[in-house]
Short mmCIF file of C-alpha atoms in Angstrom, two decimals:
data_model
loop_
_atom_site.label_atom_id
_atom_site.label_comp_id
_atom_site.label_asym_id
_atom_site.label_seq_id
_atom_site.Cartn_x
_atom_site.Cartn_y
_atom_site.Cartn_z
CA MET Q 1 -58.25 -24.63 150.38
CA GLU Q 2 -60.67 -24.63 152.98
CA ALA Q 3 -60.86 -22.14 156.38
CA ALA Q 4 -60.29 -24.72 159.50
CA LEU Q 5 -63.58 -25.90 160.95
CA ASP Q 6 -63.81 -24.28 164.74
CA ASN Q 7 -63.63 -27.73 166.75
CA THR Q 8 -63.64 -25.75 170.09
CA ALA Q 9 -66.85 -27.72 171.33
CA GLY Q 10 -67.70 -31.25 170.61
CA ALA Q 11 -71.63 -30.84 171.25
CA ALA Q 12 -74.14 -28.95 169.00
CA ALA Q 13 -78.01 -28.27 170.23
CA GLY Q 14 -80.20 -25.64 169.76
CA ALA Q 15 -83.62 -24.13 169.60
CA GLY Q 16 -85.08 -24.26 165.71
CA ALA Q 17 -86.76 -21.38 163.98
CA ASP Q 18 -90.25 -23.06 165.63
CA GLY Q 19 -88.38 -23.02 169.29
CA LYS Q 20 -88.35 -26.56 169.42
CA SER Q 21 -85.21 -28.43 170.57
CA GLN Q 22 -82.95 -29.52 167.65
CA ALA Q 23 -81.19 -32.56 167.70
CA VAL Q 24 -77.72 -32.89 169.12
CA SER Q 25 -74.63 -33.55 167.89
CA GLU Q 26 -70.88 -34.25 168.45
CA THR Q 27 -67.79 -34.41 166.89
CA ALA Q 28 -65.19 -37.09 166.55
CA ILE Q 29 -61.38 -36.61 165.70
CA PHE Q 30 -59.61 -39.64 164.92
CA GLY Q 31 -56.09 -40.44 163.49
CA ALA Q 32 -55.75 -44.48 162.32
CA GLY Q 33 -52.84 -44.26 159.45
CA CYS Q 34 -54.12 -43.46 155.86
CA PHE Q 35 -57.66 -41.39 155.55
CA TRP Q 36 -59.40 -43.39 153.35
CA GLN Q 37 -60.48 -46.41 154.76
CA VAL Q 38 -60.62 -44.77 158.47
CA GLU Q 39 -63.12 -42.53 156.80
CA ALA Q 40 -65.23 -45.81 154.83
CA GLU Q 41 -65.07 -47.99 158.20
CA PHE Q 42 -66.65 -45.28 160.75
CA ARG Q 43 -69.44 -44.01 157.61
CA GLN Q 44 -70.77 -47.17 157.88
CA ILE Q 45 -71.64 -46.47 161.79
CA PRO Q 46 -75.41 -45.63 162.06
CA GLY Q 47 -75.76 -43.02 164.30
CA VAL Q 48 -72.75 -41.88 162.19
CA LEU Q 49 -73.96 -38.32 160.35
CA SER Q 50 -71.45 -37.10 158.36
CA THR Q 51 -67.82 -37.93 157.57
CA ALA Q 52 -65.07 -35.97 156.56
CA VAL Q 53 -61.52 -36.91 155.84
CA GLY Q 54 -58.49 -33.86 156.88
CA TYR Q 55 -55.27 -33.02 158.01
CA ALA Q 56 -54.75 -31.93 162.29
CA GLY Q 57 -52.44 -31.46 165.28
CA GLY Q 58 -49.85 -29.80 162.94
CA SER Q 59 -48.15 -26.31 162.75
CA LEU Q 60 -49.09 -25.19 158.82
CA ASN Q 61 -52.38 -23.61 158.58
CA SER Q 62 -54.63 -24.93 155.28
CA PRO Q 63 -51.65 -27.86 154.59
CA SER Q 64 -52.64 -29.31 151.29
CA TYR Q 65 -51.92 -32.95 151.22
CA GLU Q 66 -48.35 -32.11 149.71
CA ASP Q 67 -47.64 -30.40 152.50
CA VAL Q 68 -48.67 -33.25 154.69
CA CYS Q 69 -47.30 -36.33 153.14
CA ALA Q 70 -43.82 -34.36 153.20
CA GLY Q 71 -43.82 -34.79 157.04
CA ARG Q 72 -42.97 -31.14 157.84
CA THR Q 73 -45.98 -30.17 159.49
CA GLY Q 74 -46.35 -32.10 161.91
CA HIS Q 75 -50.66 -32.88 161.03
CA ALA Q 76 -51.72 -36.45 161.51
CA GLU Q 77 -54.26 -37.74 158.46
CA VAL Q 78 -57.61 -37.93 160.44
CA VAL Q 79 -61.27 -38.57 160.15
CA GLN Q 80 -63.45 -36.37 161.69
CA VAL Q 81 -66.68 -37.15 162.59
CA THR Q 82 -70.27 -36.28 163.42
CA PHE Q 83 -72.50 -38.35 165.25
CA ASP Q 84 -76.03 -38.66 166.58
CA PRO Q 85 -74.62 -39.11 170.31
CA ALA Q 86 -78.58 -40.72 171.27
CA LYS Q 87 -78.04 -43.25 168.52
CA VAL Q 88 -73.74 -44.13 168.51
CA SER Q 89 -71.78 -43.17 171.78
CA TYR Q 90 -68.39 -41.56 171.57
CA GLU Q 91 -67.25 -44.83 173.67
CA GLN Q 92 -68.47 -47.25 170.91
CA LEU Q 93 -66.87 -45.03 168.01
CA LEU Q 94 -63.96 -45.76 170.55
CA GLU Q 95 -64.31 -49.43 169.95
CA ARG Q 96 -64.16 -49.57 166.13
CA PHE Q 97 -61.20 -47.03 166.29
CA TRP Q 98 -59.03 -49.59 168.18
CA GLU Q 99 -60.46 -52.34 166.15
CA ILE Q 100 -59.82 -50.56 162.61
CA HIS Q 101 -56.01 -50.23 163.24
CA ASP Q 102 -53.02 -51.23 165.18
CA PRO Q 103 -52.32 -48.54 167.86
CA THR Q 104 -49.14 -50.56 168.80
CA THR Q 105 -47.48 -49.37 165.65
CA LEU Q 106 -45.81 -45.95 166.04
CA ASN Q 107 -46.34 -43.56 163.01
CA ARG Q 108 -47.20 -46.15 160.48
CA GLN Q 109 -50.25 -48.56 159.34
CA GLY Q 110 -49.56 -50.96 156.86
CA PRO Q 111 -47.00 -49.78 154.14
CA ASP Q 112 -47.75 -46.25 155.24
CA VAL Q 113 -45.22 -44.66 157.30
CA GLY Q 114 -44.70 -41.12 158.25
CA HIS Q 115 -45.92 -39.27 161.39
CA GLN Q 116 -48.32 -38.36 159.34
CA TYR Q 117 -49.97 -41.80 159.74
CA ARG Q 118 -49.70 -41.65 164.04
CA SER Q 119 -52.30 -43.43 166.06
CA VAL Q 120 -54.23 -40.45 167.40
CA VAL Q 121 -57.57 -39.31 169.39
CA PHE Q 122 -58.27 -35.78 169.57
CA PHE Q 123 -60.70 -35.06 172.07
CA HIS Q 124 -62.62 -32.11 172.46
CA THR Q 125 -64.64 -32.04 176.36
CA PRO Q 126 -63.01 -33.65 179.58
CA GLU Q 127 -65.35 -36.08 178.47
CA GLN Q 128 -63.67 -37.33 175.62
CA GLU Q 129 -60.48 -37.47 177.40
CA ALA Q 130 -61.70 -39.34 179.61
CA ALA Q 131 -63.53 -41.94 177.95
CA ALA Q 132 -60.48 -42.08 175.34
CA ALA Q 133 -58.41 -43.04 178.28
CA ALA Q 134 -60.42 -45.42 180.01
CA SER Q 135 -60.79 -47.09 176.56
CA LYS Q 136 -57.25 -47.14 175.50
CA GLU Q 137 -56.32 -48.53 179.19
CA ARG Q 138 -59.33 -51.61 178.14
CA ALA Q 139 -58.39 -51.90 174.50
CA GLN Q 140 -54.31 -52.62 176.11
CA GLY Q 141 -55.35 -56.26 177.37
CA ARG Q 142 -56.17 -57.17 173.04
CA PHE Q 143 -52.66 -56.38 172.30
CA LYS Q 144 -49.36 -57.87 173.40
CA LYS Q 145 -47.44 -54.32 172.44
CA PRO Q 146 -48.10 -51.62 174.08
CA ILE Q 147 -50.57 -49.27 172.70
CA VAL Q 148 -48.87 -45.88 171.31
CA THR Q 149 -51.89 -43.97 170.84
CA GLU Q 150 -51.76 -40.39 171.17
CA ILE Q 151 -54.90 -39.06 173.31
CA VAL Q 152 -54.37 -34.94 173.37
CA PRO Q 153 -56.80 -31.87 172.71
CA ALA Q 154 -58.08 -31.01 169.30
CA SER Q 155 -56.68 -28.90 167.17
CA GLU Q 156 -57.93 -27.01 164.56
CA PHE Q 157 -59.03 -29.94 161.60
CA TRP Q 158 -58.45 -28.80 158.43
CA PRO Q 159 -60.53 -30.34 155.55
CA ALA Q 160 -58.53 -32.60 153.11
CA GLU Q 161 -58.79 -31.64 148.94
CA GLU Q 162 -62.34 -32.67 147.73
CA TYR Q 163 -61.12 -35.67 145.79
CA HIS Q 164 -59.76 -37.65 149.25
CA GLN Q 165 -63.34 -36.78 150.56
CA ARG Q 166 -65.42 -40.20 150.47
CA TYR Q 167 -62.12 -41.68 148.06
CA LEU Q 168 -63.42 -45.14 148.11
CA GLU Q 169 -66.74 -45.00 147.85
CA LYS Q 170 -66.39 -42.70 144.41
CA ARG Q 171 -64.11 -45.43 142.83
CA GLY Q 172 -66.53 -48.49 144.04
CA LEU Q 173 -64.17 -49.71 146.64
CA ALA Q 174 -64.88 -51.22 149.80
CA THR Q 175 -61.45 -51.22 150.96
CA CYS Q 176 -57.90 -50.44 150.34
CA ALA Q 177 -55.29 -52.76 148.82
CA ILE Q 178 -52.86 -52.96 150.67
#
């Protein structure tokens, strides 16, 4: 199993070997049910540089899919999104997040039931926290039931097994059949 990725900072920038400024990227982590479809949705957004599916918010180091599905680790299935904020804003990613799942169902998306399928935004900075809270408040107007999405500090992100990465794309599927 791979080691956890450091998510203590939401942005990365620096100077290259030639002394010129390198592109800035930021990281966002979203849980919106089964990570296969969520990853496919975020990969389509211009300005998203990369995605990785994995697990966050739990107590077990280096959890496996089986550990998480057993429901005893506290992890959520999540997608880590690395993006170029000059091309797509965190707020635009949040907007897509609200569109691609039902944030009013507790620990469930479609036929998938369990704490690992909860709706959650893991923030890396106070600015991401504030943006997520404001976005949630705006999104509430679209739903009759209360939004139950958690907005919590980012924890360690544990990449899922390789066969889960770009799962739908590898199988020539555009979407999960629910």
